[in-house]
CSV table of N, CA, C and O and ligand atoms in Angstrom, one decimal:
chain,number,residue,atom,x,y,z
A,1,MET,N,45.3,-109.8,-29.3
A,1,MET,CA,44.7,-108.8,-30.2
A,1,MET,C,44.4,-107.6,-29.4
A,1,MET,O,43.7,-107.6,-28.4
A,2,SER,N,44.9,-106.5,-29.8
A,2,SER,CA,44.6,-105.2,-29.1
A,2,SER,C,43.3,-104.6,-29.7
A,2,SER,O,43.1,-104.7,-30.9
A,3,ARG,N,42.6,-103.9,-28.9
A,3,ARG,CA,41.4,-103.3,-29.3
A,3,ARG,C,41.4,-101.8,-28.9
A,3,ARG,O,42.0,-101.4,-27.9
A,4,ALA,N,40.8,-101.0,-29.8
A,4,ALA,CA,40.8,-99.6,-29.5
A,4,ALA,C,39.8,-99.4,-28.3
A,4,ALA,O,38.8,-100.1,-28.1
A,5,LEU,N,40.2,-98.5,-27.4
A,5,LEU,CA,39.4,-98.2,-26.3
A,5,LEU,C,38.2,-97.3,-26.7
A,5,LEU,O,38.2,-96.7,-27.8
A,6,PRO,N,37.1,-97.3,-26.0
A,6,PRO,CA,35.9,-96.6,-26.4
A,6,PRO,C,36.1,-95.1,-26.7
A,6,PRO,O,37.0,-94.5,-26.1
A,7,GLY,N,35.4,-94.6,-27.7
A,7,GLY,CA,35.5,-93.2,-28.1
A,7,GLY,C,34.6,-92.3,-27.3
A,7,GLY,O,34.7,-91.0,-27.4
A,8,ARG,N,33.7,-92.8,-26.5
A,8,ARG,CA,32.8,-91.9,-25.7
A,8,ARG,C,32.5,-92.6,-24.4
A,8,ARG,O,32.7,-93.8,-24.3
A,9,SER,N,31.9,-91.8,-23.5
A,9,SER,CA,31.5,-92.4,-22.2
A,9,SER,C,30.3,-93.3,-22.4
A,9,SER,O,29.5,-93.1,-23.3
A,10,PHE,N,30.2,-94.3,-21.5
A,10,PHE,CA,29.1,-95.2,-21.5
A,10,PHE,C,28.9,-95.7,-20.1
A,10,PHE,O,29.7,-95.5,-19.2
A,11,ARG,N,27.7,-96.4,-19.8
A,11,ARG,CA,27.4,-96.8,-18.5
A,11,ARG,C,27.5,-98.3,-18.4
A,11,ARG,O,27.1,-99.0,-19.4
A,12,VAL,N,27.9,-98.8,-17.3
A,12,VAL,CA,27.9,-100.3,-17.0
A,12,VAL,C,27.1,-100.4,-15.7
A,12,VAL,O,27.5,-99.8,-14.7
A,13,THR,N,26.1,-101.2,-15.7
A,13,THR,CA,25.3,-101.6,-14.5
A,13,THR,C,25.6,-103.0,-14.1
A,13,THR,O,25.5,-103.9,-14.9
A,14,PHE,N,26.0,-103.1,-12.9
A,14,PHE,CA,26.3,-104.5,-12.3
A,14,PHE,C,25.2,-104.9,-11.5
A,14,PHE,O,24.8,-104.3,-10.5
A,15,LEU,N,24.6,-106.1,-11.8
A,15,LEU,CA,23.5,-106.7,-11.1
A,15,LEU,C,24.1,-107.9,-10.2
A,15,LEU,O,25.1,-108.5,-10.6
A,16,PRO,N,23.5,-108.3,-9.2
A,16,PRO,CA,22.2,-107.8,-8.6
A,16,PRO,C,22.4,-106.5,-7.8
A,16,PRO,O,21.3,-106.0,-7.3
A,17,ALA,N,23.6,-106.0,-7.6
A,17,ALA,CA,23.7,-104.8,-6.7
A,17,ALA,C,23.0,-103.6,-7.3
A,17,ALA,O,22.6,-102.7,-6.6
A,18,GLY,N,22.9,-103.6,-8.7
A,18,GLY,CA,22.2,-102.4,-9.3
A,18,GLY,C,23.1,-101.2,-9.3
A,18,GLY,O,22.6,-100.1,-9.4
A,19,ARG,N,24.4,-101.4,-9.2
A,19,ARG,CA,25.3,-100.3,-9.2
A,19,ARG,C,25.7,-99.9,-10.6
A,19,ARG,O,26.1,-100.8,-11.4
A,20,THR,N,25.5,-98.7,-11.0
A,20,THR,CA,25.8,-98.2,-12.3
A,20,THR,C,27.0,-97.3,-12.3
A,20,THR,O,27.1,-96.4,-11.4
A,21,VAL,N,28.0,-97.5,-13.1
A,21,VAL,CA,29.2,-96.7,-13.2
A,21,VAL,C,29.2,-96.0,-14.6
A,21,VAL,O,28.9,-96.7,-15.6
A,22,VAL,N,29.7,-94.8,-14.6
A,22,VAL,CA,29.9,-94.1,-15.9
A,22,VAL,C,31.4,-94.3,-16.2
A,22,VAL,O,32.3,-94.0,-15.4
A,23,VAL,N,31.7,-94.9,-17.4
A,23,VAL,CA,33.0,-95.1,-17.8
A,23,VAL,C,33.4,-94.0,-18.8
A,23,VAL,O,32.8,-93.9,-19.9
A,24,ASN,N,34.4,-93.3,-18.4
A,24,ASN,CA,35.0,-92.3,-19.3
A,24,ASN,C,36.2,-92.8,-20.0
A,24,ASN,O,37.1,-93.3,-19.3
A,25,PRO,N,36.3,-92.8,-21.3
A,25,PRO,CA,37.4,-93.4,-22.0
A,25,PRO,C,38.8,-92.9,-21.5
A,25,PRO,O,39.7,-93.7,-21.4
A,26,GLN,N,38.9,-91.7,-21.1
A,26,GLN,CA,40.2,-91.1,-20.7
A,26,GLN,C,40.6,-91.8,-19.4
A,26,GLN,O,41.8,-91.7,-19.0
A,27,ASP,N,39.7,-92.4,-18.6
A,27,ASP,CA,40.1,-93.0,-17.4
A,27,ASP,C,40.6,-94.5,-17.6
A,27,ASP,O,41.0,-95.1,-16.7
A,28,LEU,N,40.4,-95.0,-18.8
A,28,LEU,CA,40.8,-96.4,-19.1
A,28,LEU,C,42.2,-96.5,-19.5
A,28,LEU,O,42.7,-95.6,-20.2
A,29,PRO,N,42.9,-97.6,-19.2
A,29,PRO,CA,42.4,-98.7,-18.3
A,29,PRO,C,42.6,-98.3,-16.9
A,29,PRO,O,43.5,-97.5,-16.6
A,30,TYR,N,41.8,-98.8,-16.0
A,30,TYR,CA,42.0,-98.6,-14.6
A,30,TYR,C,43.2,-99.4,-14.1
A,30,TYR,O,43.8,-99.0,-13.1
A,31,GLY,N,43.5,-100.4,-14.8
A,31,GLY,CA,44.8,-101.1,-14.6
A,31,GLY,C,44.8,-102.0,-13.4
A,31,GLY,O,45.9,-102.3,-12.9
A,32,ARG,N,43.6,-102.5,-13.0
A,32,ARG,CA,43.6,-103.4,-11.8
A,32,ARG,C,43.9,-104.8,-12.3
A,32,ARG,O,44.8,-105.5,-11.8
A,33,CYS,N,43.0,-105.3,-13.2
A,33,CYS,CA,43.1,-106.7,-13.5
A,33,CYS,C,42.3,-106.9,-14.9
A,33,CYS,O,41.4,-106.2,-15.2
A,34,GLY,N,42.7,-107.9,-15.6
A,34,GLY,CA,42.1,-108.2,-16.9
A,34,GLY,C,42.5,-107.3,-18.0
A,34,GLY,O,43.4,-106.5,-17.9
A,35,LEU,N,41.9,-107.6,-19.2
A,35,LEU,CA,42.3,-106.8,-20.3
A,35,LEU,C,41.9,-105.3,-20.1
A,35,LEU,O,41.0,-105.0,-19.4
A,36,PRO,N,42.7,-104.4,-20.6
A,36,PRO,CA,42.4,-103.0,-20.4
A,36,PRO,C,41.0,-102.6,-20.9
A,36,PRO,O,40.6,-103.0,-22.0
A,37,GLY,N,40.2,-102.0,-20.0
A,37,GLY,CA,38.8,-101.7,-20.4
A,37,GLY,C,37.8,-102.8,-20.3
A,37,GLY,O,36.7,-102.7,-20.7
A,38,SER,N,38.3,-103.9,-19.8
A,38,SER,CA,37.3,-105.1,-19.6
A,38,SER,C,36.3,-104.8,-18.5
A,38,SER,O,36.5,-103.9,-17.7
A,39,LEU,N,35.3,-105.6,-18.5
A,39,LEU,CA,34.3,-105.5,-17.4
A,39,LEU,C,34.9,-105.7,-16.0
A,39,LEU,O,34.5,-105.0,-15.1
A,40,LEU,N,35.9,-106.6,-15.9
A,40,LEU,CA,36.6,-106.8,-14.6
A,40,LEU,C,37.4,-105.5,-14.3
A,40,LEU,O,37.4,-105.0,-13.1
A,41,ASP,N,38.1,-105.0,-15.3
A,41,ASP,CA,38.9,-103.7,-15.0
A,41,ASP,C,37.9,-102.6,-14.6
A,41,ASP,O,38.2,-101.9,-13.6
A,42,ILE,N,36.8,-102.5,-15.2
A,42,ILE,CA,35.8,-101.5,-14.9
A,42,ILE,C,35.3,-101.7,-13.5
A,42,ILE,O,35.2,-100.8,-12.7
A,43,ALA,N,34.9,-102.9,-13.2
A,43,ALA,CA,34.3,-103.2,-11.8
A,43,ALA,C,35.3,-102.9,-10.7
A,43,ALA,O,35.0,-102.1,-9.8
A,44,LEU,N,36.5,-103.5,-10.8
A,44,LEU,CA,37.5,-103.3,-9.7
A,44,LEU,C,37.9,-101.8,-9.7
A,44,LEU,O,38.1,-101.3,-8.6
A,45,GLY,N,38.0,-101.2,-10.8
A,45,GLY,CA,38.4,-99.8,-10.8
A,45,GLY,C,37.3,-98.9,-10.2
A,45,GLY,O,37.6,-97.7,-9.9
A,46,ASN,N,36.1,-99.4,-10.0
A,46,ASN,CA,35.1,-98.6,-9.4
A,46,ASN,C,34.6,-99.2,-8.0
A,46,ASN,O,33.5,-98.9,-7.6
A,47,GLY,N,35.5,-100.0,-7.4
A,47,GLY,CA,35.2,-100.5,-6.1
A,47,GLY,C,34.1,-101.6,-6.0
A,47,GLY,O,33.5,-101.8,-5.0
A,48,ILE,N,33.9,-102.3,-7.2
A,48,ILE,CA,32.9,-103.3,-7.2
A,48,ILE,C,33.6,-104.7,-7.1
A,48,ILE,O,34.5,-104.9,-8.0
A,49,ASP,N,33.4,-105.4,-6.1
A,49,ASP,CA,34.1,-106.7,-5.9
A,49,ASP,C,33.6,-107.7,-6.9
A,49,ASP,O,32.5,-107.9,-7.2
A,50,MET,N,34.6,-108.5,-7.4
A,50,MET,CA,34.3,-109.5,-8.4
A,50,MET,C,35.4,-110.6,-8.3
A,50,MET,O,36.6,-110.2,-8.2
A,51,GLU,N,35.0,-111.8,-8.3
A,51,GLU,CA,36.0,-112.9,-8.3
A,51,GLU,C,37.0,-112.8,-9.4
A,51,GLU,O,36.5,-112.5,-10.6
A,52,HIS,N,38.2,-113.1,-9.2
A,52,HIS,CA,39.2,-113.1,-10.3
A,52,HIS,C,40.4,-113.9,-9.9
A,52,HIS,O,41.6,-113.4,-9.8
A,53,ALA,N,40.2,-115.1,-9.6
A,53,ALA,CA,41.2,-116.0,-9.0
A,53,ALA,C,42.5,-116.1,-9.8
A,53,ALA,O,43.5,-116.2,-9.2
A,54,CYS,N,42.4,-116.0,-11.1
A,54,CYS,CA,43.7,-116.2,-11.8
A,54,CYS,C,44.4,-114.8,-12.1
A,54,CYS,O,45.4,-114.8,-12.8
A,55,GLY,N,43.8,-113.8,-11.6
A,55,GLY,CA,44.4,-112.4,-11.8
A,55,GLY,C,44.0,-111.8,-13.1
A,55,GLY,O,44.7,-110.9,-13.6
A,56,GLY,N,43.0,-112.3,-13.8
A,56,GLY,CA,42.5,-111.7,-15.0
A,56,GLY,C,43.2,-112.1,-16.3
A,56,GLY,O,43.3,-111.4,-17.2
A,57,VAL,N,43.7,-113.4,-16.3
A,57,VAL,CA,44.4,-113.8,-17.4
A,57,VAL,C,43.7,-115.0,-18.2
A,57,VAL,O,44.4,-115.8,-18.9
A,58,CYS,N,42.4,-115.1,-18.0
A,58,CYS,CA,41.7,-116.1,-18.8
A,58,CYS,C,42.1,-117.5,-18.4
A,58,CYS,O,42.2,-118.4,-19.3
A,59,ALA,N,42.3,-117.8,-17.1
A,59,ALA,CA,42.7,-119.1,-16.7
A,59,ALA,C,41.9,-119.7,-15.6
A,59,ALA,O,42.3,-120.7,-15.0
A,60,CYS,N,40.7,-119.1,-15.3
A,60,CYS,CA,40.0,-119.7,-14.2
A,60,CYS,C,38.5,-119.7,-14.3
A,60,CYS,O,37.9,-120.6,-13.8
A,61,SER,N,37.9,-118.8,-15.0
A,61,SER,CA,36.4,-118.7,-15.2
A,61,SER,C,35.7,-118.2,-13.9
A,61,SER,O,34.5,-118.1,-13.9
A,62,THR,N,36.4,-117.8,-12.9
A,62,THR,CA,35.6,-117.3,-11.7
A,62,THR,C,35.0,-115.9,-11.9
A,62,THR,O,34.2,-115.4,-11.1
A,63,CYS,N,35.4,-115.2,-13.0
A,63,CYS,CA,34.9,-113.9,-13.2
A,63,CYS,C,33.7,-113.9,-14.2
A,63,CYS,O,33.4,-112.9,-14.8
A,64,HIS,N,33.1,-115.1,-14.2
A,64,HIS,CA,31.9,-115.2,-15.1
A,64,HIS,C,30.8,-114.2,-14.9
A,64,HIS,O,30.4,-114.0,-13.7
A,65,VAL,N,30.4,-113.5,-15.9
A,65,VAL,CA,29.2,-112.7,-15.8
A,65,VAL,C,28.3,-113.0,-17.0
A,65,VAL,O,28.7,-113.5,-18.0
A,66,ILE,N,27.0,-112.7,-16.8
A,66,ILE,CA,26.1,-112.8,-17.9
A,66,ILE,C,25.8,-111.4,-18.3
A,66,ILE,O,25.3,-110.5,-17.5
A,67,VAL,N,26.0,-111.1,-19.6
A,67,VAL,CA,25.8,-109.7,-20.1
A,67,VAL,C,24.3,-109.7,-20.6
A,67,VAL,O,23.9,-110.3,-21.5
A,68,ARG,N,23.5,-109.0,-19.8
A,68,ARG,CA,22.1,-108.9,-20.0
A,68,ARG,C,21.7,-107.9,-21.1
A,68,ARG,O,20.7,-108.0,-21.8
A,69,GLU,N,22.5,-106.8,-21.2
A,69,GLU,CA,22.3,-105.8,-22.2
A,69,GLU,C,23.6,-105.3,-22.8
A,69,GLU,O,24.6,-105.2,-22.0
A,70,GLY,N,23.7,-105.1,-24.1
A,70,GLY,CA,24.9,-104.5,-24.7
A,70,GLY,C,25.9,-105.5,-25.2
A,70,GLY,O,27.0,-105.1,-25.5
A,71,ILE,N,25.6,-106.8,-25.3
A,71,ILE,CA,26.5,-107.8,-25.7
A,71,ILE,C,27.1,-107.4,-27.1
A,71,ILE,O,28.2,-107.7,-27.4
A,72,GLU,N,26.3,-106.7,-27.9
A,72,GLU,CA,26.7,-106.4,-29.3
A,72,GLU,C,27.9,-105.4,-29.3
A,72,GLU,O,28.6,-105.3,-30.3
A,73,SER,N,28.1,-104.7,-28.2
A,73,SER,CA,29.2,-103.8,-28.2
A,73,SER,C,30.5,-104.4,-27.5
A,73,SER,O,31.5,-103.7,-27.4
A,74,CYS,N,30.4,-105.7,-27.2
A,74,CYS,CA,31.5,-106.3,-26.5
A,74,CYS,C,32.4,-107.0,-27.5
A,74,CYS,O,32.0,-107.6,-28.5
A,75,SER,N,33.7,-107.1,-27.2
A,75,SER,CA,34.7,-107.8,-28.0
A,75,SER,C,34.2,-109.3,-28.1
A,75,SER,O,33.6,-109.8,-27.2
A,76,ALA,N,34.5,-109.9,-29.2
A,76,ALA,CA,34.1,-111.3,-29.4
A,76,ALA,C,35.0,-112.2,-28.5
A,76,ALA,O,36.2,-111.9,-28.3
A,77,PRO,N,34.4,-113.3,-27.9
A,77,PRO,CA,35.3,-114.2,-27.1
A,77,PRO,C,36.3,-114.9,-27.9
A,77,PRO,O,36.0,-115.3,-29.1
A,78,THR,N,37.5,-115.1,-27.4
A,78,THR,CA,38.5,-115.9,-28.1
A,78,THR,C,38.2,-117.3,-27.8
A,78,THR,O,37.4,-117.7,-27.0
A,79,GLU,N,39.0,-118.2,-28.5
A,79,GLU,CA,38.8,-119.6,-28.3
A,79,GLU,C,39.2,-120.0,-26.9
A,79,GLU,O,38.5,-120.8,-26.3
A,80,LYS,N,40.2,-119.3,-26.4
A,80,LYS,CA,40.7,-119.6,-25.0
A,80,LYS,C,39.5,-119.3,-24.0
A,80,LYS,O,39.3,-120.0,-23.0
A,81,GLU,N,38.9,-118.1,-24.2
A,81,GLU,CA,37.8,-117.7,-23.3
A,81,GLU,C,36.6,-118.7,-23.5
A,81,GLU,O,36.1,-119.1,-22.5
A,82,GLN,N,36.3,-119.1,-24.7
A,82,GLN,CA,35.3,-120.1,-24.9
A,82,GLN,C,35.6,-121.4,-24.1
A,82,GLN,O,34.7,-122.0,-23.5
A,83,ASP,N,36.8,-121.8,-24.2
A,83,ASP,CA,37.2,-123.1,-23.4
A,83,ASP,C,37.0,-122.9,-21.9
A,83,ASP,O,36.5,-123.8,-21.3
A,84,GLN,N,37.3,-121.7,-21.4
A,84,GLN,CA,37.1,-121.5,-20.0
A,84,GLN,C,35.6,-121.4,-19.6
A,84,GLN,O,35.2,-121.9,-18.6
A,85,LEU,N,34.9,-120.8,-20.5
A,85,LEU,CA,33.4,-120.7,-20.3
A,85,LEU,C,32.7,-122.0,-20.3
A,85,LEU,O,31.7,-122.2,-19.5
A,86,ASP,N,33.3,-123.0,-21.0
A,86,ASP,CA,32.7,-124.3,-21.0
A,86,ASP,C,32.7,-124.9,-19.6
A,86,ASP,O,32.0,-125.9,-19.3
A,87,LEU,N,33.5,-124.4,-18.7
A,87,LEU,CA,33.7,-125.0,-17.4
A,87,LEU,C,32.8,-124.3,-16.3
A,87,LEU,O,32.7,-124.8,-15.2
A,88,VAL,N,32.1,-123.2,-16.7
A,88,VAL,CA,31.3,-122.5,-15.7
A,88,VAL,C,30.0,-123.1,-15.4
A,88,VAL,O,29.3,-123.6,-16.4
A,89,PRO,N,29.5,-123.1,-14.2
A,89,PRO,CA,28.2,-123.5,-13.9
A,89,PRO,C,27.2,-122.4,-14.4
A,89,PRO,O,27.5,-121.2,-14.3
A,90,GLY,N,26.0,-122.8,-14.9
A,90,GLY,CA,25.0,-121.9,-15.3
A,90,GLY,C,25.4,-121.1,-16.5
A,90,GLY,O,25.0,-119.9,-16.6
A,91,LEU,N,26.0,-121.7,-17.5
A,91,LEU,CA,26.4,-121.0,-18.7
A,91,LEU,C,25.2,-120.5,-19.5
A,91,LEU,O,24.2,-121.3,-19.6
A,92,ARG,N,25.2,-119.3,-20.0
A,92,ARG,CA,24.1,-118.7,-20.8
A,92,ARG,C,24.7,-118.3,-22.1
A,92,ARG,O,25.9,-118.1,-22.2
A,93,PRO,N,23.8,-118.0,-23.1
A,93,PRO,CA,24.3,-117.6,-24.4
A,93,PRO,C,25.2,-116.3,-24.4
A,93,PRO,O,26.0,-116.1,-25.2
A,94,THR,N,24.9,-115.5,-23.4
A,94,THR,CA,25.6,-114.2,-23.3
A,94,THR,C,26.6,-114.2,-22.1
A,94,THR,O,27.0,-113.2,-21.6
A,95,SER,N,27.0,-115.4,-21.7
A,95,SER,CA,28.0,-115.5,-20.6
A,95,SER,C,29.3,-115.1,-21.2
A,95,SER,O,29.7,-115.4,-22.3
A,96,ARG,N,30.1,-114.4,-20.3
A,96,ARG,CA,31.4,-113.9,-20.7
A,96,ARG,C,32.3,-114.0,-19.5
A,96,ARG,O,31.8,-114.0,-18.3
A,97,LEU,N,33.6,-114.0,-19.7
A,97,LEU,CA,34.6,-113.8,-18.6
A,97,LEU,C,34.8,-112.3,-18.6
A,97,LEU,O,35.2,-111.7,-19.5
A,98,ALA,N,34.5,-111.7,-17.4
A,98,ALA,CA,34.6,-110.3,-17.2
A,98,ALA,C,36.0,-109.8,-17.5
A,98,ALA,O,36.2,-108.6,-18.0
A,99,CYS,N,37.0,-110.6,-17.3
A,99,CYS,CA,38.4,-110.1,-17.6
A,99,CYS,C,38.8,-110.1,-19.0
A,99,CYS,O,39.8,-109.4,-19.4
A,100,GLN,N,37.9,-110.7,-19.9
A,100,GLN,CA,38.2,-110.7,-21.3
A,100,GLN,C,37.2,-109.9,-22.1
A,100,GLN,O,37.4,-109.8,-23.3
A,101,CYS,N,36.1,-109.5,-21.5
A,101,CYS,CA,35.0,-108.9,-22.3
A,101,CYS,C,35.2,-107.4,-22.3
A,101,CYS,O,35.1,-106.7,-21.2
A,102,VAL,N,35.5,-106.8,-23.4
A,102,VAL,CA,35.9,-105.4,-23.5
A,102,VAL,C,34.8,-104.7,-24.3
A,102,VAL,O,34.7,-104.9,-25.5
A,103,PRO,N,34.0,-103.8,-23.7
A,103,PRO,CA,32.9,-103.1,-24.4
A,103,PRO,C,33.6,-102.0,-25.3
A,103,PRO,O,34.6,-101.4,-24.8
A,104,ASP,N,33.0,-101.7,-26.4
A,104,ASP,CA,33.6,-100.6,-27.3
A,104,ASP,C,32.9,-99.3,-27.0
A,104,ASP,O,33.2,-98.3,-27.7
A,105,GLY,N,31.9,-99.2,-26.1
A,105,GLY,CA,31.4,-98.0,-25.7
A,105,GLY,C,30.2,-97.5,-26.6
A,105,GLY,O,29.7,-96.4,-26.4
A,106,THR,N,29.8,-98.3,-27.5
A,106,THR,CA,28.8,-97.8,-28.4
A,106,THR,C,27.4,-98.0,-27.8
A,106,THR,O,26.4,-97.5,-28.4
A,107,CYS,N,27.3,-98.7,-26.7
A,107,CYS,CA,26.0,-98.7,-25.9
A,107,CYS,C,26.3,-99.0,-24.5
A,107,CYS,O,27.4,-99.4,-24.1
A,108,ASP,N,25.3,-98.9,-23.7
A,108,ASP,CA,25.4,-99.2,-22.2
A,108,ASP,C,25.4,-100.7,-22.0
A,108,ASP,O,24.8,-101.4,-22.8
A,109,ILE,N,25.9,-101.1,-20.9
A,109,ILE,CA,26.0,-102.5,-20.6
A,109,ILE,C,25.3,-102.8,-19.3
A,109,ILE,O,25.4,-102.0,-18.3
A,110,VAL,N,24.6,-104.0,-19.2
A,110,VAL,CA,24.1,-104.5,-18.0
A,110,VAL,C,24.7,-105.9,-17.8
A,110,VAL,O,24.6,-106.7,-18.7
A,111,ALA,N,25.5,-106.1,-16.7
A,111,ALA,CA,26.2,-107.4,-16.5
A,111,ALA,C,25.8,-107.9,-15.1
A,111,ALA,O,25.8,-107.2,-14.2
A,112,GLU,N,25.4,-109.2,-15.1
A,112,GLU,CA,24.9,-109.8,-13.9
A,112,GLU,C,26.0,-110.8,-13.4
A,112,GLU,O,26.4,-111.6,-14.2
A,113,LEU,N,26.3,-110.7,-12.1
A,113,LEU,CA,27.1,-111.7,-11.5
A,113,LEU,C,26.2,-112.9,-11.2
A,113,LEU,O,25.3,-112.8,-10.4
A,114,PRO,N,26.5,-114.1,-11.7
A,114,PRO,CA,25.7,-115.2,-11.4
A,114,PRO,C,25.8,-115.6,-9.9
A,114,PRO,O,26.7,-115.2,-9.2
A,115,ALA,N,24.8,-116.3,-9.5
A,115,ALA,CA,24.7,-116.7,-8.0
A,115,ALA,C,25.9,-117.3,-7.5
A,115,ALA,O,26.4,-117.0,-6.4
A,116,TRP,N,26.5,-118.2,-8.3
A,116,TRP,CA,27.7,-118.9,-7.8
A,116,TRP,C,28.8,-117.9,-7.5
A,116,TRP,O,29.5,-118.0,-6.5
A,117,ASN,N,29.0,-116.9,-8.3
A,117,ASN,CA,30.1,-115.9,-8.1
A,117,ASN,C,29.7,-115.1,-6.9
A,117,ASN,O,30.6,-114.7,-6.1
A,118,ARG,N,28.5,-114.7,-6.7
A,118,ARG,CA,28.0,-113.9,-5.6
A,118,ARG,C,28.3,-114.7,-4.3
A,118,ARG,O,28.8,-114.1,-3.3
A,119,ASN,N,28.0,-116.0,-4.3
A,119,ASN,CA,28.3,-116.8,-3.1
A,119,ASN,C,29.8,-116.8,-2.8
A,119,ASN,O,30.2,-116.7,-1.6
A,120,ALA,N,30.6,-116.9,-3.8
A,120,ALA,CA,32.0,-116.9,-3.6
A,120,ALA,C,32.5,-115.6,-3.0
A,120,ALA,O,33.3,-115.6,-2.1
A,121,VAL,N,32.0,-114.5,-3.4
A,121,VAL,CA,32.3,-113.2,-2.8
A,121,VAL,C,31.9,-113.2,-1.4
A,121,VAL,O,32.6,-112.8,-0.5
A,122,ARG,N,30.7,-113.7,-1.1
A,122,ARG,CA,30.2,-113.7,0.3
A,122,ARG,C,31.1,-114.5,1.2
A,122,ARG,O,31.4,-114.1,2.3
A,123,GLU,N,31.5,-115.7,0.6
A,123,GLU,CA,32.3,-116.5,1.4
A,123,GLU,C,33.6,-115.8,1.8
A,123,GLU,O,34.1,-115.9,3.0
A,124,ARG,N,34.2,-115.1,0.9
A,124,ARG,CA,35.4,-114.4,1.1
A,124,ARG,C,35.3,-113.3,2.2
A,124,ARG,O,36.2,-113.0,2.9
A,125,GLU,N,34.1,-112.7,2.3
A,125,GLU,CA,33.9,-111.6,3.2
A,125,GLU,C,33.7,-112.1,4.6
A,125,GLU,O,33.8,-111.3,5.5
A,126,ARG,N,33.5,-113.4,4.8
A,126,ARG,CA,33.3,-113.9,6.2
A,126,ARG,C,34.6,-113.9,7.0
A,126,ARG,O,35.7,-114.0,6.5
B,1,FES,FE1,40.4,-115.7,-14.2
B,1,FES,FE2,38.9,-114.0,-15.6
B,1,FES,S1,39.8,-113.8,-13.7
B,1,FES,S2,39.4,-116.0,-16.1
Protein backbone atom coordinates (compact mmCIF):
# COMPACT_ATOMS: atom_id res chain seq x y z
CA MET A 1 0.00 0.00 0.00
CA SER A 2 1.50 3.31 -0.98
CA ARG A 3 0.95 6.39 1.13
CA ALA A 4 1.17 10.04 0.26
CA LEU A 5 4.16 11.72 1.81
CA PRO A 6 3.51 14.57 4.28
CA GLY A 7 2.28 17.87 2.95
CA ARG A 8 4.14 20.03 5.47
CA SER A 9 7.21 19.88 7.68
CA PHE A 10 7.01 18.28 11.11
CA ARG A 11 9.34 17.30 13.95
CA VAL A 12 10.39 13.90 15.17
CA THR A 13 12.07 13.60 18.57
CA PHE A 14 13.98 10.41 19.27
CA LEU A 15 14.30 9.37 22.92
CA PRO A 16 16.23 8.82 25.09
CA ALA A 17 18.79 10.83 23.12
CA GLY A 18 16.36 13.75 22.95
CA ARG A 19 17.38 14.52 19.38
CA THR A 20 14.75 16.38 17.39
CA VAL A 21 14.87 16.51 13.63
CA VAL A 22 12.74 18.63 11.32
CA VAL A 23 11.39 16.61 8.44
CA ASN A 24 10.78 18.56 5.27
CA PRO A 25 8.54 16.66 2.85
CA GLN A 26 10.70 17.60 -0.13
CA ASP A 27 13.62 15.74 1.49
CA LEU A 28 11.66 12.47 1.68
CA PRO A 29 12.40 9.72 1.26
CA TYR A 30 15.96 9.74 2.56
CA GLY A 31 16.20 6.36 0.94
CA ARG A 32 18.28 4.58 3.54
CA CYS A 33 16.05 1.82 4.83
CA GLY A 34 12.41 0.99 5.46
CA LEU A 35 9.30 2.41 3.87
CA PRO A 36 9.75 5.86 2.32
CA GLY A 37 9.25 8.46 5.04
CA SER A 38 9.18 5.85 7.82
CA LEU A 39 10.64 6.59 11.25
CA LEU A 40 13.62 4.39 10.36
CA ASP A 41 14.13 6.29 7.10
CA ILE A 42 13.97 9.56 9.03
CA ALA A 43 16.32 8.38 11.79
CA LEU A 44 19.01 6.99 9.51
CA GLY A 45 18.68 9.93 7.13
CA ASN A 46 19.53 12.23 10.02
CA GLY A 47 22.44 10.26 11.44
CA ILE A 48 20.51 8.63 14.27
CA ASP A 49 21.53 5.02 14.74
CA MET A 50 18.77 2.46 15.03
CA GLU A 51 18.80 -1.31 14.75
CA HIS A 52 17.47 -2.63 11.42
CA ALA A 53 18.76 -6.17 11.11
CA CYS A 54 16.51 -7.17 8.19
CA GLY A 55 17.22 -4.03 6.22
CA GLY A 56 13.83 -2.46 6.84
CA VAL A 57 11.58 -5.05 5.25
CA CYS A 58 9.41 -5.97 8.26
CA ALA A 59 11.16 -9.25 8.91
CA CYS A 60 13.01 -8.87 12.21
CA SER A 61 11.42 -6.46 14.78
CA THR A 62 14.82 -5.05 15.84
CA CYS A 63 13.64 -1.55 14.85
CA HIS A 64 10.98 -1.55 17.57
CA VAL A 65 10.07 1.91 18.82
CA ILE A 66 7.41 3.13 21.20
CA VAL A 67 5.58 6.14 19.76
CA ARG A 68 5.05 8.39 22.79
CA GLU A 69 3.35 11.23 20.92
CA GLY A 70 1.75 11.52 17.50
CA ILE A 71 0.64 7.93 16.96
CA GLU A 72 -2.58 9.27 15.42
CA SER A 73 -0.62 10.65 12.49
CA CYS A 74 1.11 7.34 11.75
CA SER A 75 0.15 4.76 9.15
CA ALA A 76 -1.81 1.83 10.57
CA PRO A 77 0.25 -1.32 11.18
CA THR A 78 -0.24 -4.11 8.67
CA GLU A 79 -0.94 -7.66 9.72
CA LYS A 80 2.68 -8.55 8.91
CA GLU A 81 3.92 -5.77 11.19
CA GLN A 82 1.56 -6.90 13.95
CA ASP A 83 2.96 -10.43 13.65
CA GLN A 84 6.52 -9.12 14.04
CA LEU A 85 5.52 -6.88 16.94
CA ASP A 86 4.18 -9.92 18.77
CA LEU A 87 7.80 -11.06 19.04
CA VAL A 88 9.29 -7.93 20.61
CA PRO A 89 10.22 -7.71 24.28
CA GLY A 90 8.44 -4.92 26.15
CA LEU A 91 5.53 -4.52 23.74
CA ARG A 92 3.39 -1.42 24.39
CA PRO A 93 0.04 -0.31 22.91
CA THR A 94 1.89 2.25 20.76
CA SER A 95 4.78 -0.03 19.80
CA ARG A 96 5.65 0.11 16.13
CA LEU A 97 8.33 -1.10 13.79
CA ALA A 98 10.19 2.03 12.78
CA CYS A 99 10.71 0.73 9.25
CA GLN A 100 6.95 0.40 8.71
CA CYS A 101 5.61 3.40 10.64
CA VAL A 102 5.08 6.36 8.30
CA PRO A 103 3.89 9.64 9.82
CA ASP A 104 1.62 11.79 7.64
CA GLY A 105 3.05 15.02 9.03
CA THR A 106 -0.13 16.32 10.62
CA CYS A 107 1.55 16.48 14.03
CA ASP A 108 4.96 16.10 15.65
CA ILE A 109 6.22 12.70 16.77
CA VAL A 110 8.07 11.51 19.85
CA ALA A 111 9.51 8.01 19.45
CA GLU A 112 11.43 6.13 22.11
CA LEU A 113 13.94 3.40 21.45
CA PRO A 114 13.25 0.72 24.06
CA ALA A 115 16.10 -0.33 26.33
CA TRP A 116 16.62 -3.60 24.48
CA ASN A 117 17.31 -1.78 21.22
CA ARG A 118 19.55 0.76 22.91
CA ASN A 119 21.61 -2.07 24.36
CA ALA A 120 21.90 -3.65 20.95
CA VAL A 121 23.23 -0.41 19.51
CA ARG A 122 25.69 -0.12 22.39
CA GLU A 123 26.90 -3.68 21.80
CA ARG A 124 27.56 -2.92 18.17
CA GLU A 125 29.60 0.17 19.03
CA ARG A 126 32.07 -1.83 21.11
FE1 LIG B 1 13.58 -5.36 10.42
FE2 LIG B 1 12.18 -3.07 10.77
S1 LIG B 1 14.27 -3.35 10.32
S2 LIG B 1 11.51 -5.12 10.92
